[in-house]
């Protein structure tokens, strides 16, 4: 038999949709990634005041990157096949527990993020109470959306409780009053993401404990921040496992641990509760499954990246990053107070700040966010809910200190620009229309055709983009019209609209 070399060559050179005919070089691929990320928000330098956490230390990033790559191919599916992951996870969980009222015997789980930690905390609380047929969790209305997601995924009823409208902190008495015989978990945040304030953990946990109910502290954003802020002189009430009645706690290392994304720790007061977070399956003919997390096969990169970041920053490093973030926050709070039309909501206790509109001389915050974005700073819009006002969120990190005067200058300029635009137009007709349309019945094409009417513009002028050392650019998208619209809609319509939008975004009708 002879092989026709030309025929083989031609077959091999035929491209498949979405794939090149021949494999491309890493150089070529990284060039394409660089071009794509040039339109993203910058991940470094502190001008993106949400989503990203930057130490500003290249040696830390390098340690995380190399550790991540070194463990990328290790599969966390089976800790007996890859004992390295047990060793690393025990170190990471142990370090987190030791900072948060536990010790090296404190049971924990390394998860992919805050949402996964919270879903597992809710699962553990639910499964620890098998006698309750219709389980409920009681959460302050300021609790993270992840609890609602956990409720939806696990079929657990979520009971939101109003918070103090002035301090935005959970109300222990109201939380207690919302508990029933079906309550499997009560939640407190340290701090809440939206307003950056710490709920009265001790009182909430004590009341839950008196009823025999588990209490989870959501310290996703604060767990690896608050202890260092306390060392820098901030007033931080006890919020961790040292507080009686707290049965579990979540702490995201991919936030103020500054680890690459995919890193959170869920701690339990006792190992019996952790057992209820685990999952095992022997009811199929393949390998026997036993998982500590929702994912089964998973790369060990995030675990190694988190471990390396903790080790590369060290206690001194976190102390200094905490001090810097706190100084930036205090400066920002004082600076915002001096800008007409803006106020800081509540009294932020961490380094998360919600900027609201002054009720006496309100500014259109959504337009302000667009103006700030044009000027190189991304602030995160948060919609009004119940009696809680709309606001712009900022998370200040270890690199924010150097840029805080620039940020305040941008806020002042943006406020002037928005004032010159005049009062915001609430799109009454669109709101009425959306009240009548069945959004789920629209397909991607018709939804995409409707979008221009909302005023949303995803592709802003690239010329106004501000290049940064991260290679990214702020600027472009005009989000105020869509945020104003969402803000005016009821919660269910907001959810239907953004879901519809996401579907269209990942379709040829919108996806660029
Ligand atoms: C970020 C955050 C979460 C969710 O974390 P992800 O890592 O985004 O899944 C939950 N709670 C609080 C308080 C947070 O800040």
XYZ file of C-alpha atoms and ligand atoms in Angstrom:
527
model
C 0.000 0.000 0.000
C 1.233 3.484 -0.855
C 0.227 6.676 0.887
C -0.647 9.631 -1.282
C 1.190 12.350 0.605
C -0.569 15.166 -1.256
C -4.000 13.824 -0.339
C -3.069 13.566 3.355
C -1.667 17.067 3.249
C -4.765 18.522 1.621
C -7.049 16.804 4.127
C -4.962 18.035 7.026
C -4.955 21.563 5.648
C -8.753 21.810 5.571
C -9.995 24.216 8.158
C -12.934 23.299 10.389
C -15.340 26.087 11.394
C -13.847 27.871 14.380
C -10.491 26.133 14.008
C -7.431 26.960 11.919
C -6.336 24.341 9.414
C -3.007 24.110 11.202
C -2.174 24.821 14.820
C -1.071 28.376 15.537
C 1.944 29.520 17.532
C 1.662 30.796 21.103
C 3.062 34.139 19.918
C 0.286 34.509 17.399
C -2.395 33.506 19.931
C -1.156 35.877 22.610
C -1.151 38.694 20.077
C -4.829 38.041 19.463
C -5.618 37.889 23.190
C -3.811 41.163 23.721
C -5.869 42.824 21.000
C -9.090 41.485 22.537
C -8.310 42.548 26.105
C -7.346 46.044 24.917
C -11.089 46.804 24.980
C -11.546 45.472 28.529
C -11.452 47.525 31.678
C -7.885 47.692 33.011
C -7.171 45.013 35.608
C -4.220 46.850 37.124
C -3.590 50.287 38.545
C -6.711 50.846 40.672
C -8.809 52.789 38.138
C -11.327 49.969 37.871
C -12.999 50.363 41.275
C -14.749 46.958 41.270
C -14.090 43.422 39.985
C -10.296 43.543 40.245
C -7.794 43.632 43.107
C -4.232 44.714 42.437
C -1.309 44.664 44.866
C 0.732 46.763 42.464
C 3.612 44.363 43.149
C 5.007 42.680 40.034
C 6.897 40.057 42.069
C 3.642 38.896 43.659
C 1.938 38.623 40.296
C 4.884 36.664 38.936
C 4.832 34.228 41.859
C 1.089 33.650 41.412
C 1.388 33.271 37.656
C 4.204 30.747 37.823
C 2.579 28.725 40.606
C -0.718 28.740 38.692
C 0.934 27.435 35.536
C 2.963 24.853 37.453
C -0.247 23.284 38.809
C -2.502 23.949 35.831
C -2.671 20.338 34.698
C -3.189 18.777 38.119
C -6.798 17.610 38.505
C -8.528 18.415 41.791
C -11.030 15.643 41.057
C -9.039 13.101 43.047
C -6.998 14.168 46.085
C -5.596 10.641 46.482
C -4.160 10.716 42.964
C -2.746 14.230 43.469
C -1.775 14.582 47.143
C -0.192 17.969 46.342
C -3.646 19.531 46.353
C -4.387 18.233 49.859
C -1.144 19.717 51.146
C -1.765 23.088 49.485
C -5.439 23.253 50.434
C -4.656 22.448 54.071
C -2.096 25.264 54.132
C -4.424 27.792 52.523
C -7.443 26.839 54.644
C -5.246 26.746 57.759
C -3.853 30.235 57.149
C -7.349 31.601 56.516
C -8.780 29.919 59.616
C -5.930 31.190 61.789
C -6.729 34.761 60.710
C -10.447 34.304 61.303
C -10.890 32.896 64.773
C -10.009 29.276 64.014
C -6.841 27.216 63.970
C -5.175 24.506 61.890
C -7.824 22.002 62.935
C -10.691 24.207 61.668
C -12.510 22.344 58.883
C -12.695 24.189 55.591
C -13.061 23.882 51.828
C -11.187 25.718 49.099
C -13.746 26.737 46.466
C -13.815 28.612 43.160
C -15.274 31.809 44.612
C -17.669 33.472 47.001
C -20.748 32.225 45.223
C -19.614 28.608 45.406
C -18.676 29.003 49.098
C -22.129 30.429 49.807
C -23.993 27.760 47.844
C -22.072 25.099 49.784
C -22.748 26.827 53.129
C -26.476 26.822 52.321
C -26.333 23.182 51.186
C -24.568 22.167 54.419
C -27.125 24.015 56.560
C -29.993 22.489 54.596
C -28.657 18.942 54.666
C -27.830 19.165 58.369
C -31.576 19.539 58.972
C -33.128 16.695 56.925
C -36.259 16.772 59.099
C -37.199 20.174 57.611
C -39.118 19.545 54.394
C -39.361 23.173 53.261
C -36.128 24.810 54.373
C -35.732 28.589 54.586
C -32.798 30.934 55.076
C -33.172 34.360 56.673
C -30.959 37.052 55.102
C -30.715 40.809 55.515
C -31.961 42.475 52.322
C -28.365 43.677 51.830
C -27.010 40.098 51.670
C -25.182 39.177 48.482
C -27.151 37.859 45.495
C -25.291 34.555 45.932
C -27.750 33.634 48.719
C -30.661 34.094 46.323
C -28.792 32.015 43.768
C -28.192 29.306 46.382
C -31.900 29.393 47.220
C -32.829 29.035 43.553
C -30.346 26.232 42.866
C -31.036 24.301 46.067
C -34.780 24.973 46.331
C -34.399 26.727 49.647
C -36.751 29.650 50.355
C -34.955 32.971 50.875
C -36.546 35.333 53.422
C -35.103 38.860 53.081
C -35.322 41.127 56.117
C -35.226 44.964 55.920
C -32.111 46.651 57.310
C -31.726 49.912 59.218
C -32.403 52.517 56.480
C -29.788 54.903 57.872
C -26.846 52.613 58.705
C -27.693 49.874 56.160
C -26.824 47.303 58.854
C -28.923 44.200 59.501
C -31.512 44.436 62.254
C -31.001 41.561 64.753
C -34.510 41.772 66.210
C -36.172 41.777 62.784
C -33.896 38.947 61.660
C -34.852 36.938 64.745
C -38.542 37.649 64.176
C -38.300 36.307 60.617
C -37.089 32.884 61.819
C -39.589 30.017 61.775
C -39.462 26.294 62.478
C -38.275 25.914 58.874
C -35.251 28.208 59.173
C -32.004 26.325 58.564
C -29.644 29.315 58.344
C -29.361 32.971 59.332
C -26.908 35.229 57.505
C -24.835 38.286 58.433
C -22.318 40.124 56.231
C -18.890 41.415 57.258
C -19.076 43.711 55.447
C -21.936 43.840 52.938
C -20.725 44.353 49.389
C -23.268 47.051 48.512
C -22.596 49.476 51.384
C -19.421 48.171 53.002
C -20.907 48.071 56.510
C -20.599 45.244 59.038
C -23.796 43.639 60.330
C -24.128 43.108 64.119
C -22.706 39.588 63.863
C -22.509 38.810 67.591
C -26.147 39.638 68.255
C -27.453 37.870 65.148
C -25.382 34.748 65.846
C -26.415 34.657 69.519
C -30.104 34.852 68.653
C -29.754 32.170 65.969
C -27.851 29.933 68.365
C -30.565 30.334 71.017
C -33.021 28.931 68.464
C -30.644 26.134 67.434
C -30.218 27.648 63.970
C -26.915 27.789 62.062
C -25.393 31.208 61.293
C -23.212 31.984 58.280
C -20.998 35.065 58.172
C -20.465 36.267 54.628
C -16.939 37.644 54.928
C -16.305 37.016 51.238
C -14.994 40.517 50.677
C -14.016 41.344 54.261
C -12.498 38.158 55.616
C -9.011 38.797 54.338
C -9.287 42.578 54.733
C -10.827 43.451 58.096
C -8.146 41.823 60.304
C -5.431 43.857 58.572
C -7.528 47.043 58.798
C -7.894 46.419 62.538
C -4.107 46.228 62.787
C -3.942 49.535 60.883
C -6.141 51.159 63.521
C -9.672 50.730 62.142
C -12.530 49.887 64.533
C -13.578 46.355 63.596
C -16.155 44.534 65.738
C -15.670 40.767 66.175
C -17.186 39.022 63.169
C -15.389 35.699 62.716
C -15.442 32.150 64.113
C -14.435 33.492 67.529
C -17.987 34.826 67.850
C -20.255 32.295 69.633
C -23.020 30.997 67.386
C -21.195 31.549 64.073
C -21.216 28.124 62.413
C -19.667 28.895 59.018
C -17.847 31.746 57.279
C -16.809 32.499 53.697
C -13.664 34.439 52.767
C -12.656 35.099 49.162
C -8.927 35.046 48.551
C -9.489 36.344 45.028
C -10.633 39.631 46.541
C -8.482 41.101 49.330
C -6.175 38.080 49.327
C -5.194 39.477 45.886
C -5.068 35.912 44.499
C -5.953 35.128 40.871
C -9.682 34.532 40.336
C -11.077 31.174 41.384
C -10.128 31.299 45.072
C -12.348 31.329 48.150
C -12.353 29.523 51.483
C -15.413 28.240 53.327
C -14.786 27.565 57.024
C -16.944 25.550 59.405
C -17.084 25.556 63.166
C -17.262 21.766 63.222
C -16.485 18.906 60.906
C -19.995 17.458 61.073
C -21.307 20.522 59.244
C -18.568 20.292 56.595
C -19.607 16.684 55.903
C -22.993 18.037 54.805
C -21.310 20.275 52.231
C -19.584 17.285 50.620
C -21.100 15.181 47.868
C -20.526 11.527 47.022
C -21.954 9.287 44.303
C -21.421 5.566 43.874
C -24.657 5.091 41.917
C -23.077 4.858 38.482
C -20.628 2.402 36.915
C -17.723 4.856 36.531
C -15.168 5.955 39.158
C -16.642 6.598 42.600
C -17.218 10.315 43.019
C -16.488 12.231 46.202
C -16.350 16.020 45.921
C -15.882 18.842 48.384
C -17.045 21.387 45.797
C -19.636 21.816 43.049
C -17.009 21.273 40.382
C -15.617 17.792 39.936
C -12.679 17.877 37.498
C -10.916 21.171 38.109
C -7.454 22.595 37.587
C -5.251 23.166 40.643
C -4.051 26.482 39.171
C -6.316 28.709 41.320
C -5.323 26.819 44.497
C -1.623 27.121 43.721
C -2.099 30.763 42.687
C -3.822 31.565 45.985
C -1.198 29.715 48.015
C 1.634 31.483 46.192
C -0.008 34.898 46.603
C -0.431 34.439 50.370
C 3.190 33.349 50.668
C 4.551 36.052 48.341
C 2.706 38.932 50.029
C 3.215 37.750 53.607
C 1.882 39.332 56.787
C 3.875 42.548 56.346
C 2.616 42.900 52.794
C -1.050 42.502 53.749
C -0.622 44.892 56.642
C 0.797 47.533 54.292
C -1.856 46.919 51.602
C -4.549 47.238 54.279
C -3.077 50.468 55.612
C -2.911 51.946 52.106
C -6.467 50.921 51.194
C -7.776 52.367 54.463
C -5.960 55.670 53.926
C -7.367 55.881 50.383
C -10.881 55.175 51.680
C -10.724 57.859 54.373
C -9.477 60.396 51.832
C -12.214 59.434 49.363
C -14.964 59.708 51.992
C -13.782 63.172 53.058
C -13.417 64.263 49.425
C -16.871 63.063 48.349
C -18.479 64.901 51.268
C -17.140 68.133 49.749
C -18.714 67.538 46.306
C -22.134 69.140 45.784
C -24.843 66.614 45.040
C -22.976 63.544 46.317
C -23.062 61.761 49.663
C -21.475 58.623 51.096
C -24.130 56.117 52.157
C -23.868 54.910 55.747
C -20.519 54.773 57.499
C -18.269 52.406 55.531
C -16.239 50.213 57.886
C -14.031 48.523 55.326
C -12.651 49.928 52.066
C -15.885 49.638 50.091
C -17.793 52.856 49.522
C -21.275 53.516 48.125
C -21.677 57.033 46.720
C -25.285 58.204 46.703
C -27.067 61.269 45.403
C -27.746 64.075 47.869
C -31.547 63.980 48.300
C -31.628 67.803 48.479
C -29.713 68.431 45.234
C -29.642 65.061 43.485
C -27.251 64.274 40.657
C -27.883 61.580 38.054
C -25.461 58.948 39.340
C -25.697 56.787 36.241
C -24.648 59.690 34.031
C -21.902 60.414 36.550
C -20.581 56.852 36.135
C -20.425 57.354 32.349
C -18.644 60.691 32.725
C -16.127 59.150 35.142
C -15.599 56.254 32.748
C -14.840 58.669 29.918
C -12.256 60.178 32.266
C -10.610 56.849 33.050
C -12.318 55.574 36.215
C -14.849 52.748 36.369
C -17.415 53.000 39.192
C -20.024 50.265 39.567
C -23.699 51.271 39.374
C -25.993 49.716 42.012
C -29.756 50.076 41.537
C -32.312 51.248 44.076
C -34.072 48.448 45.944
C -37.008 48.853 48.286
C -36.136 51.896 50.358
C -32.405 51.617 49.599
C -31.231 54.311 47.171
C -29.278 53.782 43.950
C -25.560 54.415 44.282
C -22.134 53.973 42.744
C -19.884 51.362 44.309
C -16.131 51.641 44.752
C -13.823 49.001 46.171
C -10.517 50.574 47.198
C -7.485 48.312 47.268
C -3.792 48.493 48.063
C -3.058 50.471 44.879
C -5.861 53.033 45.307
C -3.912 55.373 47.568
C -1.743 56.790 44.792
C -4.747 57.545 42.568
C -7.265 58.866 45.072
C -6.660 62.562 44.335
C -7.095 61.848 40.598
C -10.287 59.956 41.394
C -11.660 62.880 43.406
C -10.766 65.309 40.619
C -12.606 63.084 38.133
C -15.625 62.897 40.455
C -15.707 66.709 40.744
C -15.402 67.209 36.970
C -17.968 64.498 36.269
C -20.395 66.027 38.764
C -20.050 69.403 36.995
C -20.616 67.751 33.613
C -23.726 65.944 34.856
C -25.123 69.085 36.458
C -24.736 70.836 33.099
C -26.736 68.048 31.420
C -29.779 68.791 33.605
C -32.101 66.328 35.337
C -32.255 62.712 34.180
C -35.137 61.701 31.944
C -36.911 58.631 33.302
C -37.976 56.642 30.227
C -41.646 56.378 31.244
C -42.870 54.980 27.908
C -40.231 52.253 27.836
C -40.995 51.334 31.428
C -44.677 51.034 30.556
C -43.892 49.063 27.391
C -41.639 46.609 29.218
C -44.409 46.069 31.732
C -46.491 44.631 28.890
C -43.956 42.754 26.740
C -43.297 39.102 27.500
C -39.505 39.250 27.339
C -39.105 35.483 27.401
C -41.199 35.239 24.221
C -38.809 37.469 22.234
C -35.977 35.842 20.304
C -32.432 37.221 20.238
C -32.889 38.916 16.869
C -36.019 40.857 17.827
C -34.601 41.769 21.201
C -31.393 43.062 19.600
C -33.503 45.139 17.213
C -35.339 46.706 20.184
C -32.187 47.610 22.082
C -31.326 50.916 20.358
C -34.605 52.302 21.751
C -33.151 51.913 25.255
C -30.263 54.217 24.351
C -27.664 51.589 25.204
C -24.402 51.972 23.286
C -21.872 49.254 23.908
C -19.273 50.463 21.425
C -18.150 53.918 22.462
C -15.535 56.019 20.702
C -12.202 54.239 21.111
C -10.387 57.553 20.728
C -11.533 58.562 24.202
C -10.146 55.427 25.761
C -7.425 55.808 28.356
C -4.628 53.304 27.949
C -3.118 52.045 31.198
C -0.306 49.756 32.209
C -2.798 46.892 32.170
C -3.217 47.322 28.441
C -6.922 47.938 28.986
C -8.962 51.046 28.362
C -11.792 52.674 30.238
C -14.244 54.675 28.193
C -16.702 53.862 25.510
C -19.912 52.240 26.634
C -22.724 54.616 27.568
C -24.625 52.752 30.224
C -26.698 55.530 31.841
C -29.849 55.055 29.726
C -30.001 51.333 30.429
C -29.187 51.793 34.129
C -31.881 54.468 34.429
C -34.339 52.118 32.749
C -33.409 49.159 34.976
C -33.633 51.376 38.034
C -37.208 52.329 37.129
C -38.348 48.728 36.612
C -39.622 46.226 39.193
C -37.121 43.544 40.274
C -38.673 40.738 38.223
C -38.627 42.837 35.040
C -35.015 43.836 35.703
C -34.122 40.169 35.924
C -36.039 39.243 32.784
C -34.430 42.108 30.869
C -30.831 41.354 31.828
C -31.325 37.643 31.143
C -32.708 38.465 27.708
C -29.775 40.812 27.171
C -27.222 38.145 28.101
C -28.751 35.715 25.636
C -28.548 38.319 22.866
C -24.998 39.290 23.845
C -23.862 35.708 23.262
C -25.583 35.571 19.891
C -24.513 36.851 16.462
C -27.108 39.646 16.834
C -25.117 41.513 19.497
C -21.843 39.688 20.174
C -19.116 41.679 18.433
C -17.955 39.056 46.069
C -18.919 38.683 47.126
C -19.639 37.488 47.045
C -19.638 36.585 45.821
O -18.383 36.243 45.416
P -17.952 35.780 43.951
O -16.530 35.465 44.190
O -18.175 36.923 43.011
O -18.746 34.587 43.578
C -20.454 37.183 48.116
N -20.559 38.002 49.172
C -19.893 39.166 49.268
C -20.068 40.031 50.470
C -19.055 39.551 48.240
O -18.402 40.710 48.310
